[in-house]
Every structure is written in C-alpha cells, then in structure tokens.
PDB file of N, CA and C in Angstrom:
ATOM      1  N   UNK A   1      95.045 -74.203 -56.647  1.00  0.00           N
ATOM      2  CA  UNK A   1      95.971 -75.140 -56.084  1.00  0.00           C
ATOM      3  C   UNK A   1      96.740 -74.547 -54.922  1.00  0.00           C
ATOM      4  N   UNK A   2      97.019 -73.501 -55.178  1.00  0.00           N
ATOM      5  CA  UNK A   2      97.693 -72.815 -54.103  1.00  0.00           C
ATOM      6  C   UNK A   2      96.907 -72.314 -52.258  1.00  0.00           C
ATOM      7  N   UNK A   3      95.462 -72.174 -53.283  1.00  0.00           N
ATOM      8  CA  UNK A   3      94.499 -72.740 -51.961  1.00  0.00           C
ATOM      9  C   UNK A   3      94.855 -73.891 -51.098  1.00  0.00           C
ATOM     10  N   UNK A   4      94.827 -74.637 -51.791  1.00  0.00           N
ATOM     11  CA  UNK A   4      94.713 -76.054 -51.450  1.00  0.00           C
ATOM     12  C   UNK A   4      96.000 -76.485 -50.361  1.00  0.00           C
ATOM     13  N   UNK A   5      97.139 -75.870 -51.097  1.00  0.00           N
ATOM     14  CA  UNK A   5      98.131 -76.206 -50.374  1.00  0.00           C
ATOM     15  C   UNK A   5      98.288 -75.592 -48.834  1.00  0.00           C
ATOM     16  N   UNK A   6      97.823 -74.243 -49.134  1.00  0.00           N
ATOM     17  CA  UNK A   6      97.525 -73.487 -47.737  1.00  0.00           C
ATOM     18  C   UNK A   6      96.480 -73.861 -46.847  1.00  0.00           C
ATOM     19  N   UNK A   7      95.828 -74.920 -47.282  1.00  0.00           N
ATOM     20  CA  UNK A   7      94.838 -75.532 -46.501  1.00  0.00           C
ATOM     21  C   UNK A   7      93.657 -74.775 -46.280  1.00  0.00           C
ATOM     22  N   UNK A   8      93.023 -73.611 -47.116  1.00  0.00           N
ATOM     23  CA  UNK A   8      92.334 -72.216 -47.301  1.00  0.00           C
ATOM     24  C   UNK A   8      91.156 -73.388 -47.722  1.00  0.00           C
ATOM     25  N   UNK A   9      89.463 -73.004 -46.543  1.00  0.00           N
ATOM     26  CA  UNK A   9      88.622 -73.647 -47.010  1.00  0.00           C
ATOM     27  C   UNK A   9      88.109 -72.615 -47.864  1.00  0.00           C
ATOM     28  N   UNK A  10      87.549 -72.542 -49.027  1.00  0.00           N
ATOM     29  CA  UNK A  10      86.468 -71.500 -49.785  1.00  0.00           C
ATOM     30  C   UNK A  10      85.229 -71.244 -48.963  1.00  0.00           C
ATOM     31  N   UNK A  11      84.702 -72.525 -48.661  1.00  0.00           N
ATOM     32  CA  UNK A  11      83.320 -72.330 -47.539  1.00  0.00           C
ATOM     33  C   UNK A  11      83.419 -71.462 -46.396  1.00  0.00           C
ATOM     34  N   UNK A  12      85.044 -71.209 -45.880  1.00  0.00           N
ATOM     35  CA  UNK A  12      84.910 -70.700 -44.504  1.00  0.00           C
ATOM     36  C   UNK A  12      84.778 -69.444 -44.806  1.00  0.00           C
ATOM     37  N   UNK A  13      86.097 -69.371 -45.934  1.00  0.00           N
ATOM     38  CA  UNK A  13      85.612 -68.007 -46.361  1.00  0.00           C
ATOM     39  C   UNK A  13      84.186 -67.504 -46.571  1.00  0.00           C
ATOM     40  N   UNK A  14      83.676 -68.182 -47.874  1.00  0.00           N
ATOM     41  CA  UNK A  14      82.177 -67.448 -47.898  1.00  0.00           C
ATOM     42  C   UNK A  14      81.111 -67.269 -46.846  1.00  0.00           C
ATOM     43  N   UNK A  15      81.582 -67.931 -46.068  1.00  0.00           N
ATOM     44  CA  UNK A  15      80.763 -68.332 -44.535  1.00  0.00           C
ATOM     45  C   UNK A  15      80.750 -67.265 -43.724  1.00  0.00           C
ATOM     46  N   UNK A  16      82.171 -66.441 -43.841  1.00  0.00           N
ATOM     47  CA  UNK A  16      82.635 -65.167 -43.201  1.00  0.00           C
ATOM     48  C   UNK A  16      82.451 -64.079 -43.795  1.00  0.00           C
ATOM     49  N   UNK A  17      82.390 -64.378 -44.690  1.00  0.00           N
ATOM     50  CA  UNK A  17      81.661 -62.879 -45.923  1.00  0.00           C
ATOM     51  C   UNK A  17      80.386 -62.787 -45.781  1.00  0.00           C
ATOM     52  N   UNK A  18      79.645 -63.511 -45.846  1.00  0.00           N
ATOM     53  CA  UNK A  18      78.015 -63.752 -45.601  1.00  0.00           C
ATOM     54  C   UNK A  18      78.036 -63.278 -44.335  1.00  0.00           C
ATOM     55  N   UNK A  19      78.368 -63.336 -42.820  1.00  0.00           N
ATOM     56  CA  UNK A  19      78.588 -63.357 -41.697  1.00  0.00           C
ATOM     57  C   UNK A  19      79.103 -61.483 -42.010  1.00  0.00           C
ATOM     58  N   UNK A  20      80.111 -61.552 -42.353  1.00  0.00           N
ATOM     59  CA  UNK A  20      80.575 -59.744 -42.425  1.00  0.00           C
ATOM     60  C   UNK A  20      79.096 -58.773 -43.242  1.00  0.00           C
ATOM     61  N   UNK A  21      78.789 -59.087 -44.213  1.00  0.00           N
ATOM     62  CA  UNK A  21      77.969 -58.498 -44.895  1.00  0.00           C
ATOM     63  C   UNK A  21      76.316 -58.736 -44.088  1.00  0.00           C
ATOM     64  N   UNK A  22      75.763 -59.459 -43.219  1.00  0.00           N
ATOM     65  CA  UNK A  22      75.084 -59.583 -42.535  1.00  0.00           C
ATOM     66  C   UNK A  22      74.833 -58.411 -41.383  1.00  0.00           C
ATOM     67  N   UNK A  23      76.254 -58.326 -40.861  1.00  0.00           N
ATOM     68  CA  UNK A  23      76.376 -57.149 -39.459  1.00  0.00           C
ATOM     69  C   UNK A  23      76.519 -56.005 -40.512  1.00  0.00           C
ATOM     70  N   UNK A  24      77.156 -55.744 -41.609  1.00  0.00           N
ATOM     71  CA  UNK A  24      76.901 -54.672 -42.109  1.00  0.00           C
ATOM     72  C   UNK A  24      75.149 -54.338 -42.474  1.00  0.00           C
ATOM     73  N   UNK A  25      74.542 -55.290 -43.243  1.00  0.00           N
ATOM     74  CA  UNK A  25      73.281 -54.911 -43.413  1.00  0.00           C
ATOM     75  C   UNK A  25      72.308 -54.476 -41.769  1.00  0.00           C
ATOM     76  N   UNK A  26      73.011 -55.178 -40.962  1.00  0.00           N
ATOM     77  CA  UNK A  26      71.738 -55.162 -39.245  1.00  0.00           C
ATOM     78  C   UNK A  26      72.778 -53.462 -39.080  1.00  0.00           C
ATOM     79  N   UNK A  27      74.210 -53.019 -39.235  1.00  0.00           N
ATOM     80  CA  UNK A  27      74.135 -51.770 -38.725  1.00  0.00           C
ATOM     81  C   UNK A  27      73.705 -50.688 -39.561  1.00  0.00           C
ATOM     82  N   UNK A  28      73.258 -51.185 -40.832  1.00  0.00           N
ATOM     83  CA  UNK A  28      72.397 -50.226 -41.784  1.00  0.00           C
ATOM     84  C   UNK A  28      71.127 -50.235 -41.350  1.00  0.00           C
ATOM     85  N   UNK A  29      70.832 -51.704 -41.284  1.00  0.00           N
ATOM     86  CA  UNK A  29      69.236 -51.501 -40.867  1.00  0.00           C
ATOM     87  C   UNK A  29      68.962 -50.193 -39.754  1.00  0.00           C
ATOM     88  N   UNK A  30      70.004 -50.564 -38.367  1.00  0.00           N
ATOM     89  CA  UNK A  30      69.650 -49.765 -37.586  1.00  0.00           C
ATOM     90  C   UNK A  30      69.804 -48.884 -37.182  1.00  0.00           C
ATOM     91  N   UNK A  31      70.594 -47.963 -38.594  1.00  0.00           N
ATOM     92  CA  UNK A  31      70.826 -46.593 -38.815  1.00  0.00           C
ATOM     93  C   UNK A  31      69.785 -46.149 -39.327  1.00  0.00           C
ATOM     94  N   UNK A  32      68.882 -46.786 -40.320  1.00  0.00           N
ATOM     95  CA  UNK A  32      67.776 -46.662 -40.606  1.00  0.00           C
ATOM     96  C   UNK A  32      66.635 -46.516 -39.684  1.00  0.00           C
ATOM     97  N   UNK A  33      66.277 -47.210 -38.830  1.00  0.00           N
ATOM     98  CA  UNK A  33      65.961 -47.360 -38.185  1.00  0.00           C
ATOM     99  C   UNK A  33      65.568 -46.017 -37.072  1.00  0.00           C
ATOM    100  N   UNK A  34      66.962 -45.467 -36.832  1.00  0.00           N
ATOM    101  CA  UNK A  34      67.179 -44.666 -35.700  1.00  0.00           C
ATOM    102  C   UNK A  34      66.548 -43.345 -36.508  1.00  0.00           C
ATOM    103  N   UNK A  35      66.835 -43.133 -37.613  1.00  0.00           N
ATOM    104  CA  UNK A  35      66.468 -41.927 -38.481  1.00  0.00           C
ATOM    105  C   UNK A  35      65.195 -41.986 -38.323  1.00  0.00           C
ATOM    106  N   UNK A  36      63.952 -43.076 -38.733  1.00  0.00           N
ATOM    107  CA  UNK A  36      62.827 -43.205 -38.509  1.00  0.00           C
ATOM    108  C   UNK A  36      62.304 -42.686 -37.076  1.00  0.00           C
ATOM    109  N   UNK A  37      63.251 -43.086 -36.727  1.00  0.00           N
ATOM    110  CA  UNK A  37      62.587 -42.741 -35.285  1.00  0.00           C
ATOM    111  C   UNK A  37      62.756 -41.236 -34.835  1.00  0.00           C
ATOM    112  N   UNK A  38      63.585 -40.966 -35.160  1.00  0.00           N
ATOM    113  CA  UNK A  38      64.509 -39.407 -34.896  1.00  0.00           C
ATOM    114  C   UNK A  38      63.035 -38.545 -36.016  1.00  0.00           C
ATOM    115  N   UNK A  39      62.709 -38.841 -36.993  1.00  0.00           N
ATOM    116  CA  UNK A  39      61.666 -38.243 -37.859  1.00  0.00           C
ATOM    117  C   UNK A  39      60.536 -38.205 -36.753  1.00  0.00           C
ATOM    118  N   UNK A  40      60.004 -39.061 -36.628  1.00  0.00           N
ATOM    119  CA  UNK A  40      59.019 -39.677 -36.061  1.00  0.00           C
ATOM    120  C   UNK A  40      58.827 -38.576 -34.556  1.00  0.00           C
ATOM    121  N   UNK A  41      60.009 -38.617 -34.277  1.00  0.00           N
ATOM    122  CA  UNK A  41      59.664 -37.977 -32.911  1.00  0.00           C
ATOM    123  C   UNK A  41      59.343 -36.453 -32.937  1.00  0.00           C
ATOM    124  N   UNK A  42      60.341 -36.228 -34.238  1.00  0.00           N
ATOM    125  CA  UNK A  42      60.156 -34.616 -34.788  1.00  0.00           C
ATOM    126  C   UNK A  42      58.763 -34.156 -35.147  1.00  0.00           C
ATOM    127  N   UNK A  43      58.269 -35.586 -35.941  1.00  0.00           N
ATOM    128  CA  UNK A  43      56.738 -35.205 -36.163  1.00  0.00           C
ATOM    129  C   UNK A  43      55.663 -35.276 -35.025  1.00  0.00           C
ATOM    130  N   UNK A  44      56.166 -35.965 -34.178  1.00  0.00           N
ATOM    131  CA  UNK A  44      54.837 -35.930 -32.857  1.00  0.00           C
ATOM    132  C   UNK A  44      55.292 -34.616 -32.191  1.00  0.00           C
ATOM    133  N   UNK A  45      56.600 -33.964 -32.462  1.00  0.00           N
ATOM    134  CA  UNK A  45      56.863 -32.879 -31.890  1.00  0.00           C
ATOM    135  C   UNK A  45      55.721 -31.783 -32.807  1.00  0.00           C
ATOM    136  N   UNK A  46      55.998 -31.652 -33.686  1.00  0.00           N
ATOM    137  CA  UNK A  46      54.838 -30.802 -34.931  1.00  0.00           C
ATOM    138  C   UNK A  46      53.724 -30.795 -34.539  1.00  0.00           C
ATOM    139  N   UNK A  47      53.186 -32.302 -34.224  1.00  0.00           N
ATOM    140  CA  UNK A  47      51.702 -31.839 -34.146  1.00  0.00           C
ATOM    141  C   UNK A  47      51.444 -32.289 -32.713  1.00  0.00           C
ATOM    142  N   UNK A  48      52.018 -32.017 -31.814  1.00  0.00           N
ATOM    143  CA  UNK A  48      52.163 -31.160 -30.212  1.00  0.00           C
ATOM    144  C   UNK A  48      51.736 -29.758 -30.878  1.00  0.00           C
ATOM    145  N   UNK A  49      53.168 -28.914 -31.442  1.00  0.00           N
ATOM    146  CA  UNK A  49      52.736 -27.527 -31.589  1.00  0.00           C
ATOM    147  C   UNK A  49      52.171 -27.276 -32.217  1.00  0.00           C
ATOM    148  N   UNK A  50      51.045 -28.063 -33.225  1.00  0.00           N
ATOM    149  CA  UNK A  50      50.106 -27.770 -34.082  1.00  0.00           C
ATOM    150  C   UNK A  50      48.829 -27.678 -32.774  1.00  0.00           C
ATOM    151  N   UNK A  51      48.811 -28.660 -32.127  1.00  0.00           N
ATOM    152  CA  UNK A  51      47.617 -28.845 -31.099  1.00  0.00           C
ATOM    153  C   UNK A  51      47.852 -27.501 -30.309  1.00  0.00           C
ATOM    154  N   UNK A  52      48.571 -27.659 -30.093  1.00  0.00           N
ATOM    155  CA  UNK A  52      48.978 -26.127 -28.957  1.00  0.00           C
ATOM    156  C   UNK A  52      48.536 -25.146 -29.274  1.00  0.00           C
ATOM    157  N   UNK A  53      49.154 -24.232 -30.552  1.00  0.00           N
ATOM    158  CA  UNK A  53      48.242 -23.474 -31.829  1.00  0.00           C
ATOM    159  C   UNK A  53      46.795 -23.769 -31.405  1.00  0.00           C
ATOM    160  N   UNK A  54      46.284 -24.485 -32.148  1.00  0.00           N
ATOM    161  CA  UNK A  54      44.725 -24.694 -32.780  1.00  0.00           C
ATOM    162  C   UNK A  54      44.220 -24.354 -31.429  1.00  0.00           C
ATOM    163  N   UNK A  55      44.533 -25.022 -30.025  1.00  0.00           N
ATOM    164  CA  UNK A  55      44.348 -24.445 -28.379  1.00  0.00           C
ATOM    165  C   UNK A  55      43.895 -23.186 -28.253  1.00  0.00           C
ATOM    166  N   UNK A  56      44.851 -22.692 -28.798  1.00  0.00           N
ATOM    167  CA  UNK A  56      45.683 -21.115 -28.398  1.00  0.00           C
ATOM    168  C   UNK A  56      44.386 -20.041 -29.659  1.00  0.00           C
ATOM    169  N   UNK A  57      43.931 -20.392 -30.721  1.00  0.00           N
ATOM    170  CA  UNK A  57      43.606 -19.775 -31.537  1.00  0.00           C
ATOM    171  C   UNK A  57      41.761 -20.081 -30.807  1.00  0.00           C
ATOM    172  N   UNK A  58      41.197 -21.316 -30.560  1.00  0.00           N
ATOM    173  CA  UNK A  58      39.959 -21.668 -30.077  1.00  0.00           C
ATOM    174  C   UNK A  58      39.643 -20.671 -29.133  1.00  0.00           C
ATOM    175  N   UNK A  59      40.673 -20.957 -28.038  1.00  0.00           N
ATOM    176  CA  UNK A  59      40.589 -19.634 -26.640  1.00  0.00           C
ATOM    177  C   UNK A  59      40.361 -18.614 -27.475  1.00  0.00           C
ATOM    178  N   UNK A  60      41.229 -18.072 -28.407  1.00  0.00           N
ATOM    179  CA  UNK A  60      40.528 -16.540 -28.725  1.00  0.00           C
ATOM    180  C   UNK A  60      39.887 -16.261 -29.525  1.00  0.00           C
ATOM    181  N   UNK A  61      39.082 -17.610 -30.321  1.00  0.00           N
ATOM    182  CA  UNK A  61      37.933 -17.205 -30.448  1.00  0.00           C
ATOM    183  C   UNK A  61      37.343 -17.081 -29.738  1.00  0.00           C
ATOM    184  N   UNK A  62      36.747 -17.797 -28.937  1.00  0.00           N
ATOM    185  CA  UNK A  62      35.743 -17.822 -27.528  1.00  0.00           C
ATOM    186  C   UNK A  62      36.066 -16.062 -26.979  1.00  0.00           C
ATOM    187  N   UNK A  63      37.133 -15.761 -26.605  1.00  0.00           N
ATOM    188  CA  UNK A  63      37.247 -14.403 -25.570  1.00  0.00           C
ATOM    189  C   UNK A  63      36.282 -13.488 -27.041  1.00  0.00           C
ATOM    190  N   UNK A  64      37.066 -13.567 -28.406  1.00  0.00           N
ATOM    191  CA  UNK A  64      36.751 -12.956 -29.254  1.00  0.00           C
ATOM    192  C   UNK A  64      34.822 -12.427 -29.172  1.00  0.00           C
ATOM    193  N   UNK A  65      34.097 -14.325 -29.377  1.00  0.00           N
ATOM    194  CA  UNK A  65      32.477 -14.047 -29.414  1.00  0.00           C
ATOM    195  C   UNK A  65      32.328 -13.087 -28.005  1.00  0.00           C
ATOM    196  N   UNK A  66      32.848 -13.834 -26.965  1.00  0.00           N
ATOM    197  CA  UNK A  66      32.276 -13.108 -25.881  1.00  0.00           C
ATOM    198  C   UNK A  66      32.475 -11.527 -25.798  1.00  0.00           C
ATOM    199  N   UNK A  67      33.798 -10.960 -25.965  1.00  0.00           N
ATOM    200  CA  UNK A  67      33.849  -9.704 -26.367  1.00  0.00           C
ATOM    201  C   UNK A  67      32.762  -9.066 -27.697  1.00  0.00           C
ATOM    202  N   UNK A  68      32.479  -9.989 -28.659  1.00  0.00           N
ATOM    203  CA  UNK A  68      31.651  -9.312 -29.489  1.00  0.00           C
ATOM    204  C   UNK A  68      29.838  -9.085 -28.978  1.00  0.00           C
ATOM    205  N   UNK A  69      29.804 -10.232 -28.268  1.00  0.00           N
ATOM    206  CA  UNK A  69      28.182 -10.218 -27.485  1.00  0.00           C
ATOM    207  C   UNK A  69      28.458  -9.035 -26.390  1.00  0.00           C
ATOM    208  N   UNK A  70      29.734  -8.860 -25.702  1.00  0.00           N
ATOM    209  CA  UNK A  70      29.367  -7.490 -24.593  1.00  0.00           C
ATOM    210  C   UNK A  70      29.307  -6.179 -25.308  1.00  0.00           C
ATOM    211  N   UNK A  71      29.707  -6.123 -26.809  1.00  0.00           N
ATOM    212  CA  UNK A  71      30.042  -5.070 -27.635  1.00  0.00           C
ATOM    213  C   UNK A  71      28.266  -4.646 -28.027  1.00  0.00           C
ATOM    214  N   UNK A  72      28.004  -6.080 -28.304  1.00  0.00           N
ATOM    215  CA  UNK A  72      27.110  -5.936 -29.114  1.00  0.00           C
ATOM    216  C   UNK A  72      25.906  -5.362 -27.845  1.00  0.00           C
ATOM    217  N   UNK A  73      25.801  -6.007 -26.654  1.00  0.00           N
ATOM    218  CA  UNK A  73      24.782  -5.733 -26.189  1.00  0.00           C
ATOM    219  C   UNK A  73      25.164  -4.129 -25.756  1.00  0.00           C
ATOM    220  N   UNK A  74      25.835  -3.863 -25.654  1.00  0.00           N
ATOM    221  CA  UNK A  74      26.395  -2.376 -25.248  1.00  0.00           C
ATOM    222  C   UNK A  74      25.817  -0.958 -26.157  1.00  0.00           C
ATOM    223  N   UNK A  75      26.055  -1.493 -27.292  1.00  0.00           N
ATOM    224  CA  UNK A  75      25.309  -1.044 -28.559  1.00  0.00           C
ATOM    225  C   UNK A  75      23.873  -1.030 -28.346  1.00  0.00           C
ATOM    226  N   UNK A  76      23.538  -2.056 -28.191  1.00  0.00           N
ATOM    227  CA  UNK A  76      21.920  -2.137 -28.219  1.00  0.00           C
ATOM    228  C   UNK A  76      21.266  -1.193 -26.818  1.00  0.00           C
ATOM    229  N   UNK A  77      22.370  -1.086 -25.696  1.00  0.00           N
ATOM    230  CA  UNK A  77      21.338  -0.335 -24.852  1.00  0.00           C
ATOM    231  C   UNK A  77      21.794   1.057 -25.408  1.00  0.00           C
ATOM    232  N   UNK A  78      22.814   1.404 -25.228  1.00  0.00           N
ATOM    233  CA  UNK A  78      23.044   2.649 -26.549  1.00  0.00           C
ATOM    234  C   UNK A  78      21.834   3.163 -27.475  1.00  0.00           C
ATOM    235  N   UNK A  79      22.018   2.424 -28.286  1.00  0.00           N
ATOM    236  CA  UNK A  79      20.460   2.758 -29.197  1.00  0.00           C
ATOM    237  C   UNK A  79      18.959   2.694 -28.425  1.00  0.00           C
ATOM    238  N   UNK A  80      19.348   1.831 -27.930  1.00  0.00           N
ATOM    239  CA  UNK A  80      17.793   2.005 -26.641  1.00  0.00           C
ATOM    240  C   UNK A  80      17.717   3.498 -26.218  1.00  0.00           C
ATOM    241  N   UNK A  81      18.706   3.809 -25.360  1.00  0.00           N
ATOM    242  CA  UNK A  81      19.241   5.134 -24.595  1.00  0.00           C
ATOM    243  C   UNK A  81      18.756   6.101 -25.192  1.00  0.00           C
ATOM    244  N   UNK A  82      19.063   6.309 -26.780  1.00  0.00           N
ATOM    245  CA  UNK A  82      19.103   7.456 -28.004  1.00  0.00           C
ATOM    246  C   UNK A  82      17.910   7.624 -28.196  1.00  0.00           C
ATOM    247  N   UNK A  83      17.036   5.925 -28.745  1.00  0.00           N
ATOM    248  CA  UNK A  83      15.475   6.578 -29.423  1.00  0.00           C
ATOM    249  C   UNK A  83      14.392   6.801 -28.128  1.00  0.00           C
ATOM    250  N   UNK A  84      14.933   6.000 -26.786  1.00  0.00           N
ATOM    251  CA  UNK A  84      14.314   7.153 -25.653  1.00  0.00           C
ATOM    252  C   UNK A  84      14.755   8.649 -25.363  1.00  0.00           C
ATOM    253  N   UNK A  85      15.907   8.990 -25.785  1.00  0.00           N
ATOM    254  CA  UNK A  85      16.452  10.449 -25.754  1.00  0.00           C
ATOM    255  C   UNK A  85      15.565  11.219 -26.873  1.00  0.00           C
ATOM    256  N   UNK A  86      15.411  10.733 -27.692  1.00  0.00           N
ATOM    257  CA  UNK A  86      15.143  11.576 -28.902  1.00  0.00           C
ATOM    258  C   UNK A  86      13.360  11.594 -28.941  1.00  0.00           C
ATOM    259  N   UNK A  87      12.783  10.202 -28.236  1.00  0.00           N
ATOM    260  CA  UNK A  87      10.961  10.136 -28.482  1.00  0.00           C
ATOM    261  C   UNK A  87      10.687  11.630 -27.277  1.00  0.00           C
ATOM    262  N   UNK A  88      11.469  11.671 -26.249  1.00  0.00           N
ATOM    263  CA  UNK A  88      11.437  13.141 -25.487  1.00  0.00           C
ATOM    264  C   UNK A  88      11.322  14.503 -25.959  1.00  0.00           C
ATOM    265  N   UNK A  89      12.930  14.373 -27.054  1.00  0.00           N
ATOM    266  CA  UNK A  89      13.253  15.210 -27.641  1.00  0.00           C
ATOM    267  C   UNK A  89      12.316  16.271 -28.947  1.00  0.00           C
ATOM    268  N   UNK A  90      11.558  14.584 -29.521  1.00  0.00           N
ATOM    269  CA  UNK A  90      10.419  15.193 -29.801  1.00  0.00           C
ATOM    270  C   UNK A  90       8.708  15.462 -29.598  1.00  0.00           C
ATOM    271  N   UNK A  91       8.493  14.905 -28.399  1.00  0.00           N
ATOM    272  CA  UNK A  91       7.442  15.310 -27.901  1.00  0.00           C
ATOM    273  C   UNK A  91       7.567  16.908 -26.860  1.00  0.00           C
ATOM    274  N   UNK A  92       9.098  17.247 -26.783  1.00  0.00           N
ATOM    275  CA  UNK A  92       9.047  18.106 -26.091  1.00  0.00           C
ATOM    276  C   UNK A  92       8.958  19.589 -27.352  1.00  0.00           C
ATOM    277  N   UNK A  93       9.286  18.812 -28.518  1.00  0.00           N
ATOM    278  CA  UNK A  93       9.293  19.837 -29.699  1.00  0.00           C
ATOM    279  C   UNK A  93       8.275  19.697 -29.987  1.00  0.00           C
ATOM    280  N   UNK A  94       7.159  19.095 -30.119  1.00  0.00           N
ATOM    281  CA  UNK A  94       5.926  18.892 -30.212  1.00  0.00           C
ATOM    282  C   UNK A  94       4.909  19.801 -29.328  1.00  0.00           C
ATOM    283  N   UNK A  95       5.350  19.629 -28.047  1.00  0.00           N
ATOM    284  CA  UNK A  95       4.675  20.348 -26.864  1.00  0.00           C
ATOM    285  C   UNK A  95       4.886  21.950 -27.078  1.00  0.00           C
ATOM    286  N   UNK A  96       6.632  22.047 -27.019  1.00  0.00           N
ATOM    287  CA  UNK A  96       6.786  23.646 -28.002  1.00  0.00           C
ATOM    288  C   UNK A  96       5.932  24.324 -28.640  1.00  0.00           C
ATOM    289  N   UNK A  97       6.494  23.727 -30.110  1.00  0.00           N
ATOM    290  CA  UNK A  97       5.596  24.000 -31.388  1.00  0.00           C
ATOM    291  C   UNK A  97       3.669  24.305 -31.086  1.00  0.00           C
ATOM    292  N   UNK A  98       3.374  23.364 -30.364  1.00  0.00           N
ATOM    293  CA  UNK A  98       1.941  23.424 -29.751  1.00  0.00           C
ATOM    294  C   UNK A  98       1.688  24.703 -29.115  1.00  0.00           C
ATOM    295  N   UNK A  99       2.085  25.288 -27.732  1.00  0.00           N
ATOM    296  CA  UNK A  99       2.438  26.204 -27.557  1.00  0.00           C
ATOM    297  C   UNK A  99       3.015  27.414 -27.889  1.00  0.00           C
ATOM    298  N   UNK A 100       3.879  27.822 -28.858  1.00  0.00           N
ATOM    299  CA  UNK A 100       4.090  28.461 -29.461  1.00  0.00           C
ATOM    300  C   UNK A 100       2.815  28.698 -30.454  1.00  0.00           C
ATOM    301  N   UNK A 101       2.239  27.996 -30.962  1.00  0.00           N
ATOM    302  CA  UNK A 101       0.960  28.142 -32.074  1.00  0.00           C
ATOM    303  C   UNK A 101       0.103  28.915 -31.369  1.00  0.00           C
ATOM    304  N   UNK A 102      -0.013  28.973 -29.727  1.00  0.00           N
ATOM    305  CA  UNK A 102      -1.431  29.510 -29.400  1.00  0.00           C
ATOM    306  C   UNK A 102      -1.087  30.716 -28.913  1.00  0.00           C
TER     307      UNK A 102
END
C-alpha cells in the first residue's frame, strides 16, 4: 500500500533490474571474452616458438647429415690411403724377404 501511495510501479522496477543485471551479464560476458582472447593470443604466441624451434632443430639436422657425409667420405679416402699404403708395404716386404732368401 505504501507502494501505491508513492505511486512506485513494480514493473518499472523489475524492468530496471532486468535492464541492470543484463549490462552486468554483457560486462561479464566481455571480460570473458577478453581473457579468451588474451589466452588465445598467448597460444598462437607458443606455437610461433614451437615452429621456430622445430626450424631451428631441422637446419641442424641437415648441417648435422651433411657434416656426417663429409666425415664419412673423409674416412673412406683415409682407409683407401692406408690399404694402398700398406698393399706397398707389403709387396715391398715381400720383394725383401725374396731377396734376402737368395
């Protein structure tokens, strides 16, 4: 009654509560919102420096094989080098020994 007398609609009220609780839910939403995005950007930041990495590790494999093929062929004339050093080494002990016998 005392409503009444003050001329207080109930509707306007609830009209304005609905209306208040509305802008509260849209500045939650878009606090929400902003966090998503703030994540979001952190994660395309991650896998930037994940790509960057995986970049960075490919290159050295590659230098890696290629260093292992100049290693490797290096080796191989090496050993080439040796069992021609040594087929000398023993035909010249051969030739010796031959000589020495007579």
């Amino acid at each position: 009654m005392a409503l009444a007398r003050e001329e207080i609609n109930l509707e306007d009220i609830k009209r304005e509560s609905d209306a208040d609780l509305l802008v509260e839910n849209i500045i939650l939403t878009t606090r929400m919102i902003s966090r998503f995005q703030d994540r979001q950007v952190k994660m395309s930041d991650e896998i930037e420096e994940q790509k960057e990495t995986i970049s960075k590790l490919e290159d050295d494999i590659r230098k890696e094989k290629r260093w292992s093929m100049l290693w490797r062929n290096s080796l191989e004339e090496d050993i080439a080098k040796t069992q021609v050093f040594l087929a000398i080494v023993f035909l010249i002990n051969i030739l010796f020994t031959y000589f020495m016998s007579r």
